[in-house]
Amino acid sequence: MKKIQTLLLLAGMTFSSAQAIEVCSNHEIVGVKYQVSEIKNGKQTSKQVNVWRNKNAVLYEYPQTRIAEYWYKTPNASKEFLQLTRYFDEFKRGIEYQSKEIRSNNKQQHWNRLYHVFTPKRLAKYQKSMTKGQTCTQVSHYHIPNTVKQVEWLEHYQLPKSFTLGQKGSTYQWTLIELVSEQKQVLSRFSKRGEFKTTDYADVGDNESDEFLSQMINQGF
Amino acid sequence: MKLLTKISILATSVALAACNGDDGQNGTDGKNGQSSFVLQTVVQPGHAVCANGGIQIDSGLDKDGNGKLDAGEITSTTHQCKPTKTSLSQSDLLTNANNNWYVQSAKSVEDAKQMALKANNERGGAKNVILFVGDGMGVSTVTAARIRDGQNKGMKGEENNLSFDKFPFAGLAKTYNVDAQTPDSAGTMTAMISGVKTDVGVLGVDEDIERGNCTTVSGNELVSAIELAEIAGLSTGVISTARITHATPAATYAKSADRNWEDISDMPDAAKTAGCKDIADQLVNFETNLEARYDGLDVDGLEVVMGGGRRHFLPKDAAANSPDARSDIEGDRTDGRNLVNEWKAKYPNGDYVFEDDGFRAINPETAERIFGLFNESHMQYEADRSNDVAGEPSLTDMTEKAIKLLDNNDKGYMLVVESGRIDHGHHAGNAYNALEDTIEFSEAIEKAVRMTNPEETLIIVTADHSHVFTIAGYPKRGNPILGKVVAIGKTEPEKAADDKPYTTLGYTNGRGFMDLGAETDADAGYDQDIHAGRADLTDVDTTTPGFHQEAAVPRSSETHAGEDVGIYAKGPSAQLVSGTNEQSIIFHVMEHAIDLINKAETKLKP
Ligand SMILES: [Zn+2]
């Protein structure tokens, strides 16, 4: 039996030191599942977002819509370095977008947001109040005084355990519900989509006879 | 302005004279008398009766007493015309003759006369043929690109000419496919390169095919001009800025029941089992396949193949990635084959290149053949070329290198050059890229014109189909073509009925307005929404590369259009391009120009 290194981070739980010798799992290959809640005009909505990280690639899963976004950062490329493939799990198909088709001028910052979920640049504007836990499970607390804005930061993974944005009465909150460090489980999320048939976004216009694409053309994607 | 002169003459009522004898009873009052009118109207030169102008005189009675002479009340019309001229003196034409438009167009007629006199109708009068295809380059695209190019050069723009605007002969092509009013590139390029119109989505096969059904290919294959040129012993080349396995270039060398079978992973199992080959495979094995079809034929294969599309030639294995790979795994092939290596093994003296440095290092005067795959998918838009990871040659660079290599053959050559991404710019609803790619296409054509002898090389420029792209409103002369409509005499943009400004360029359908040029929020991500209809463009710079024009009908992708496209020609047999034609005429003009079928047949005779 393989040892499953899945740590459940439920509310009120603290990191246990279950492992006798603490060997930190690879922070470059990791999965984090978040509950994303938004409160606006007294109404609360929530959804789940799963983020899977594999070195130069990050996969965002949106289970509600069965859509996943695969972001790949080309190594050693200064300009055209960010590729996006949007996977439609229901159809086992994907659309590939090139860097220029991605709505962002600052690709590096965009990548940082994807990789860290919360950009370190933004975090630098917050005040650090305390740090708890051992090396692998260390969590630092950050906030901006007199606002609702706060972040719990997993130092080893450089990922948020939780963060809250917005203002009183209108907040946007990400809370970690599960951290997956078993590499096989993380990589399977990538390899599963790698089998899907993909289409270059530039080719969509010439492929209206394709049932999936024509459906997407009418629905918008 | 007409001068209306009304002269009214008051009619008098005359009382009855008294008779002798008793006076009778007074009679009833008589009716009022009618007024009579004479109407004089000044008529201008060009009038049906008074050719040089004069006065028209209408007369009659105002029967209905409404105080004017209505059309139905006119009983007589006469004219007093100015005297007619008996000769046209020089001074009469002075205003015309001193005008530059007049001088210019008179010269154009003289030039046309000379071209008609010199026209070479001889079969086989050309040694070489170059066919340039602008994918999706409809007439509105040509016009807008011409203006954009002129404005880039500091001109007002409209008066500018693209390289092929200056070609002496032009005609129109009806682009519809056998089964479709609005066509696609596969059916249209098959028509141009094989002389036979066919269905949407199929390559190198006639209309008896069933799209996607491999078993219907056999017996319906067409012969392409590139194959005939190859058999005839000419040098042959195919270039595209799209993937080299994409519909337009593929129609020159492949036969496929579906344009999307670019590599084996794109094919259904039934097609693989039935023995159909993917398009990339057909490209690498072009020579072998052609020789297999004709007994005893020995050809030397394509000398020039350049474009994008590495993904279809490489196995799905990161180990096969090119040094400048964009994706983690570049190749798509699921059969484990590396067609680049197969090509290298087949042509040990050939040069395979994947980036600009390697391309530049090739000496075309000594090179035997070039296989260039410069991108995993399509090559970059010209405007983005400088952003490419390892660097790509421009369409002009590729055209120049190709001609230098191909013209080493004394028997001549046939070259097909596609600007493949004009189409993609339009599908994305982004005129900027469509126009910049059209301008680069024009540059490549200019290069070919300068490098070739007009007495031995036929150059044809055309498009496979158009797009729903319009040049609208009443912008003043010289108004930036990517800008908002500013009317004659105005400096501020016009407003539509919704009180918002609007751009000159627009699309009938598509994604619609997007302003990526001004987007600074890195968190925004890729925009999923379709924004058809109107947007407030008041504070938007519509001339940036990231601006996407508005569209009326919401769709994720803008569509092709069904109107005719231009065919522009220069060189021997160019005069055969005239009038409105089925698109398949292009094959026949090329065939006539280099006497392709006879040359090929001679070669096949034992
Ligand atoms: Zn198209």
PDB file of C-alpha atoms in Angstrom, chain A residues 57 67 69-77 79-81 83-84 86 96-106 109-110 113 119 122 194-210 216-221, chain B residues 185 211 243 246 259-260 265-266 311 316 325-328 376-378 380-381 384 386-389 421 423-424 427-428 430 433 465 511 514-528 530-531 555-560:
ATOM      1  CA  ALA A  57       2.100  23.908 -15.452  1.00  0.00           C
ATOM      2  CA  ILE A  67     -14.312  22.988 -17.278  1.00  0.00           C
ATOM      3  CA  GLU A  69      -7.970  25.463 -17.517  1.00  0.00           C
ATOM      4  CA  TYR A  70      -4.443  24.257 -18.134  1.00  0.00           C
ATOM      5  CA  TRP A  71      -1.761  26.922 -18.049  1.00  0.00           C
ATOM      6  CA  TYR A  72       1.711  26.132 -19.284  1.00  0.00           C
ATOM      7  CA  LYS A  73       4.721  28.390 -18.902  1.00  0.00           C
ATOM      8  CA  THR A  74       7.324  27.835 -21.604  1.00  0.00           C
ATOM      9  CA  PRO A  75      10.745  27.581 -19.989  1.00  0.00           C
ATOM     10  CA  ASN A  76      13.401  30.090 -21.105  1.00  0.00           C
ATOM     11  CA  ALA A  77      11.030  32.181 -23.190  1.00  0.00           C
ATOM     12  CA  LYS A  79       7.868  36.974 -24.441  1.00  0.00           C
ATOM     13  CA  GLU A  80       5.367  34.438 -25.743  1.00  0.00           C
ATOM     14  CA  PHE A  81       5.536  32.187 -22.762  1.00  0.00           C
ATOM     15  CA  GLN A  83      -0.230  28.936 -23.137  1.00  0.00           C
ATOM     16  CA  LEU A  84      -3.782  28.152 -22.096  1.00  0.00           C
ATOM     17  CA  ARG A  86      -9.391  25.091 -21.796  1.00  0.00           C
ATOM     18  CA  GLU A  96      -5.764  25.877 -27.103  1.00  0.00           C
ATOM     19  CA  TYR A  97      -5.148  29.593 -26.798  1.00  0.00           C
ATOM     20  CA  GLN A  98      -1.877  31.270 -27.620  1.00  0.00           C
ATOM     21  CA  SER A  99      -0.310  33.883 -25.443  1.00  0.00           C
ATOM     22  CA  LYS A 100      -1.742  36.811 -27.400  1.00  0.00           C
ATOM     23  CA  GLU A 101      -5.270  35.466 -27.044  1.00  0.00           C
ATOM     24  CA  ILE A 102      -5.036  35.611 -23.281  1.00  0.00           C
ATOM     25  CA  ARG A 103      -6.589  38.730 -21.889  1.00  0.00           C
ATOM     26  CA  SER A 104      -3.704  40.044 -19.912  1.00  0.00           C
ATOM     27  CA  ASN A 105      -0.953  42.515 -20.598  1.00  0.00           C
ATOM     28  CA  ASN A 106       1.291  41.484 -17.755  1.00  0.00           C
ATOM     29  CA  GLN A 109       2.029  38.718 -12.989  1.00  0.00           C
ATOM     30  CA  HIS A 110      -0.758  36.632 -14.493  1.00  0.00           C
ATOM     31  CA  ARG A 113      -1.410  34.689  -9.687  1.00  0.00           C
ATOM     32  CA  THR A 119       0.207  36.939  -5.931  1.00  0.00           C
ATOM     33  CA  ARG A 122      -0.025  41.612  -3.490  1.00  0.00           C
ATOM     34  CA  GLY A 194      -3.549  15.237 -21.980  1.00  0.00           C
ATOM     35  CA  GLU A 195      -5.502  12.507 -23.751  1.00  0.00           C
ATOM     36  CA  PHE A 196      -8.268  14.875 -24.859  1.00  0.00           C
ATOM     37  CA  LYS A 197      -8.397  15.997 -28.477  1.00  0.00           C
ATOM     38  CA  THR A 198      -7.478  19.686 -28.668  1.00  0.00           C
ATOM     39  CA  THR A 199      -8.149  22.367 -31.264  1.00  0.00           C
ATOM     40  CA  ASP A 200      -6.135  25.542 -31.827  1.00  0.00           C
ATOM     41  CA  TYR A 201      -8.444  28.478 -31.079  1.00  0.00           C
ATOM     42  CA  ALA A 202      -7.467  29.938 -34.480  1.00  0.00           C
ATOM     43  CA  ASP A 203      -9.027  26.889 -36.162  1.00  0.00           C
ATOM     44  CA  VAL A 204     -12.430  27.108 -34.529  1.00  0.00           C
ATOM     45  CA  GLY A 205     -13.791  29.388 -37.268  1.00  0.00           C
ATOM     46  CA  ASP A 206     -13.031  26.804 -39.941  1.00  0.00           C
ATOM     47  CA  ASN A 207     -14.523  23.861 -38.071  1.00  0.00           C
ATOM     48  CA  GLU A 208     -18.218  24.477 -37.825  1.00  0.00           C
ATOM     49  CA  SER A 209     -18.958  20.967 -39.035  1.00  0.00           C
ATOM     50  CA  ASP A 210     -17.452  19.721 -35.762  1.00  0.00           C
ATOM     51  CA  MET A 216     -19.328  25.928 -28.345  1.00  0.00           C
ATOM     52  CA  ILE A 217     -19.581  28.622 -31.026  1.00  0.00           C
ATOM     53  CA  ASN A 218     -23.239  29.124 -30.195  1.00  0.00           C
ATOM     54  CA  GLN A 219     -22.795  28.932 -26.426  1.00  0.00           C
ATOM     55  CA  GLY A 220     -19.660  31.008 -26.340  1.00  0.00           C
ATOM     56  CA  PHE A 221     -16.330  29.888 -24.936  1.00  0.00           C
TER      57      PHE A 221
ATOM     58  CA  SER B 185     -10.619  26.780 -47.936  1.00  0.00           C
ATOM     59  CA  ARG B 211     -16.802  13.972 -46.153  1.00  0.00           C
ATOM     60  CA  ARG B 243       0.281  24.900 -40.617  1.00  0.00           C
ATOM     61  CA  HIS B 246      -3.798  23.195 -43.219  1.00  0.00           C
ATOM     62  CA  ARG B 259      -9.290  18.536 -44.089  1.00  0.00           C
ATOM     63  CA  ASN B 260      -8.870  17.896 -40.362  1.00  0.00           C
ATOM     64  CA  SER B 265      -4.527  11.214 -34.044  1.00  0.00           C
ATOM     65  CA  ASP B 266      -7.117  13.340 -35.878  1.00  0.00           C
ATOM     66  CA  ARG B 311       2.726  19.061 -34.046  1.00  0.00           C
ATOM     67  CA  LYS B 316       3.386  12.626 -28.774  1.00  0.00           C
ATOM     68  CA  ALA B 325       8.745  24.090 -28.169  1.00  0.00           C
ATOM     69  CA  ARG B 326       5.855  26.165 -26.797  1.00  0.00           C
ATOM     70  CA  SER B 327       4.021  23.257 -25.197  1.00  0.00           C
ATOM     71  CA  ASP B 328       5.234  20.578 -22.816  1.00  0.00           C
ATOM     72  CA  GLU B 376       4.117  23.924 -33.396  1.00  0.00           C
ATOM     73  CA  SER B 377       0.824  25.183 -34.854  1.00  0.00           C
ATOM     74  CA  HIS B 378       0.323  28.135 -37.211  1.00  0.00           C
ATOM     75  CA  GLN B 380       2.812  33.938 -35.881  1.00  0.00           C
ATOM     76  CA  TYR B 381       0.742  36.804 -37.179  1.00  0.00           C
ATOM     77  CA  ASP B 384       3.548  39.221 -33.464  1.00  0.00           C
ATOM     78  CA  SER B 386       9.053  39.490 -33.152  1.00  0.00           C
ATOM     79  CA  ASN B 387       7.527  37.750 -30.109  1.00  0.00           C
ATOM     80  CA  ASP B 388       8.249  34.258 -31.371  1.00  0.00           C
ATOM     81  CA  VAL B 389      10.314  32.060 -29.082  1.00  0.00           C
ATOM     82  CA  ARG B 421      -3.670  33.966 -41.137  1.00  0.00           C
ATOM     83  CA  ASP B 423      -8.469  34.362 -42.232  1.00  0.00           C
ATOM     84  CA  HIS B 424      -7.655  33.841 -38.553  1.00  0.00           C
ATOM     85  CA  HIS B 427     -12.390  34.839 -37.495  1.00  0.00           C
ATOM     86  CA  ALA B 428     -11.224  36.420 -34.224  1.00  0.00           C
ATOM     87  CA  ASN B 430      -9.594  41.479 -35.136  1.00  0.00           C
ATOM     88  CA  ASN B 433      -3.989  41.395 -37.629  1.00  0.00           C
ATOM     89  CA  HIS B 465     -13.068  33.241 -50.054  1.00  0.00           C
ATOM     90  CA  ARG B 511     -17.365  37.746 -30.962  1.00  0.00           C
ATOM     91  CA  MET B 514     -13.136  43.384 -27.092  1.00  0.00           C
ATOM     92  CA  ASP B 515     -10.468  45.805 -26.079  1.00  0.00           C
ATOM     93  CA  LEU B 516      -7.431  43.740 -25.145  1.00  0.00           C
ATOM     94  CA  GLY B 517      -5.221  46.707 -26.027  1.00  0.00           C
ATOM     95  CA  ALA B 518      -6.224  48.580 -22.908  1.00  0.00           C
ATOM     96  CA  GLU B 519      -6.503  45.603 -20.589  1.00  0.00           C
ATOM     97  CA  THR B 520      -4.150  45.961 -17.648  1.00  0.00           C
ATOM     98  CA  ASP B 521      -5.831  43.760 -15.067  1.00  0.00           C
ATOM     99  CA  ALA B 522      -3.755  40.617 -14.974  1.00  0.00           C
ATOM    100  CA  ASP B 523      -6.460  38.921 -12.922  1.00  0.00           C
ATOM    101  CA  ALA B 524      -9.059  39.284 -15.659  1.00  0.00           C
ATOM    102  CA  GLY B 525      -7.928  36.109 -17.395  1.00  0.00           C
ATOM    103  CA  TYR B 526      -9.158  35.078 -20.767  1.00  0.00           C
ATOM    104  CA  ASP B 527     -12.455  36.667 -21.550  1.00  0.00           C
ATOM    105  CA  GLN B 528     -15.160  34.131 -22.192  1.00  0.00           C
ATOM    106  CA  ILE B 530     -19.308  37.334 -26.487  1.00  0.00           C
ATOM    107  CA  HIS B 531     -20.016  41.067 -26.732  1.00  0.00           C
ATOM    108  CA  ARG B 555     -21.125  33.993 -32.393  1.00  0.00           C
ATOM    109  CA  SER B 556     -17.875  32.772 -30.876  1.00  0.00           C
ATOM    110  CA  SER B 557     -16.273  33.056 -34.280  1.00  0.00           C
ATOM    111  CA  GLU B 558     -16.770  35.360 -37.238  1.00  0.00           C
ATOM    112  CA  THR B 559     -17.619  33.623 -40.530  1.00  0.00           C
ATOM    113  CA  HIS B 560     -16.534  33.497 -44.149  1.00  0.00           C
TER     114      HIS B 560
END
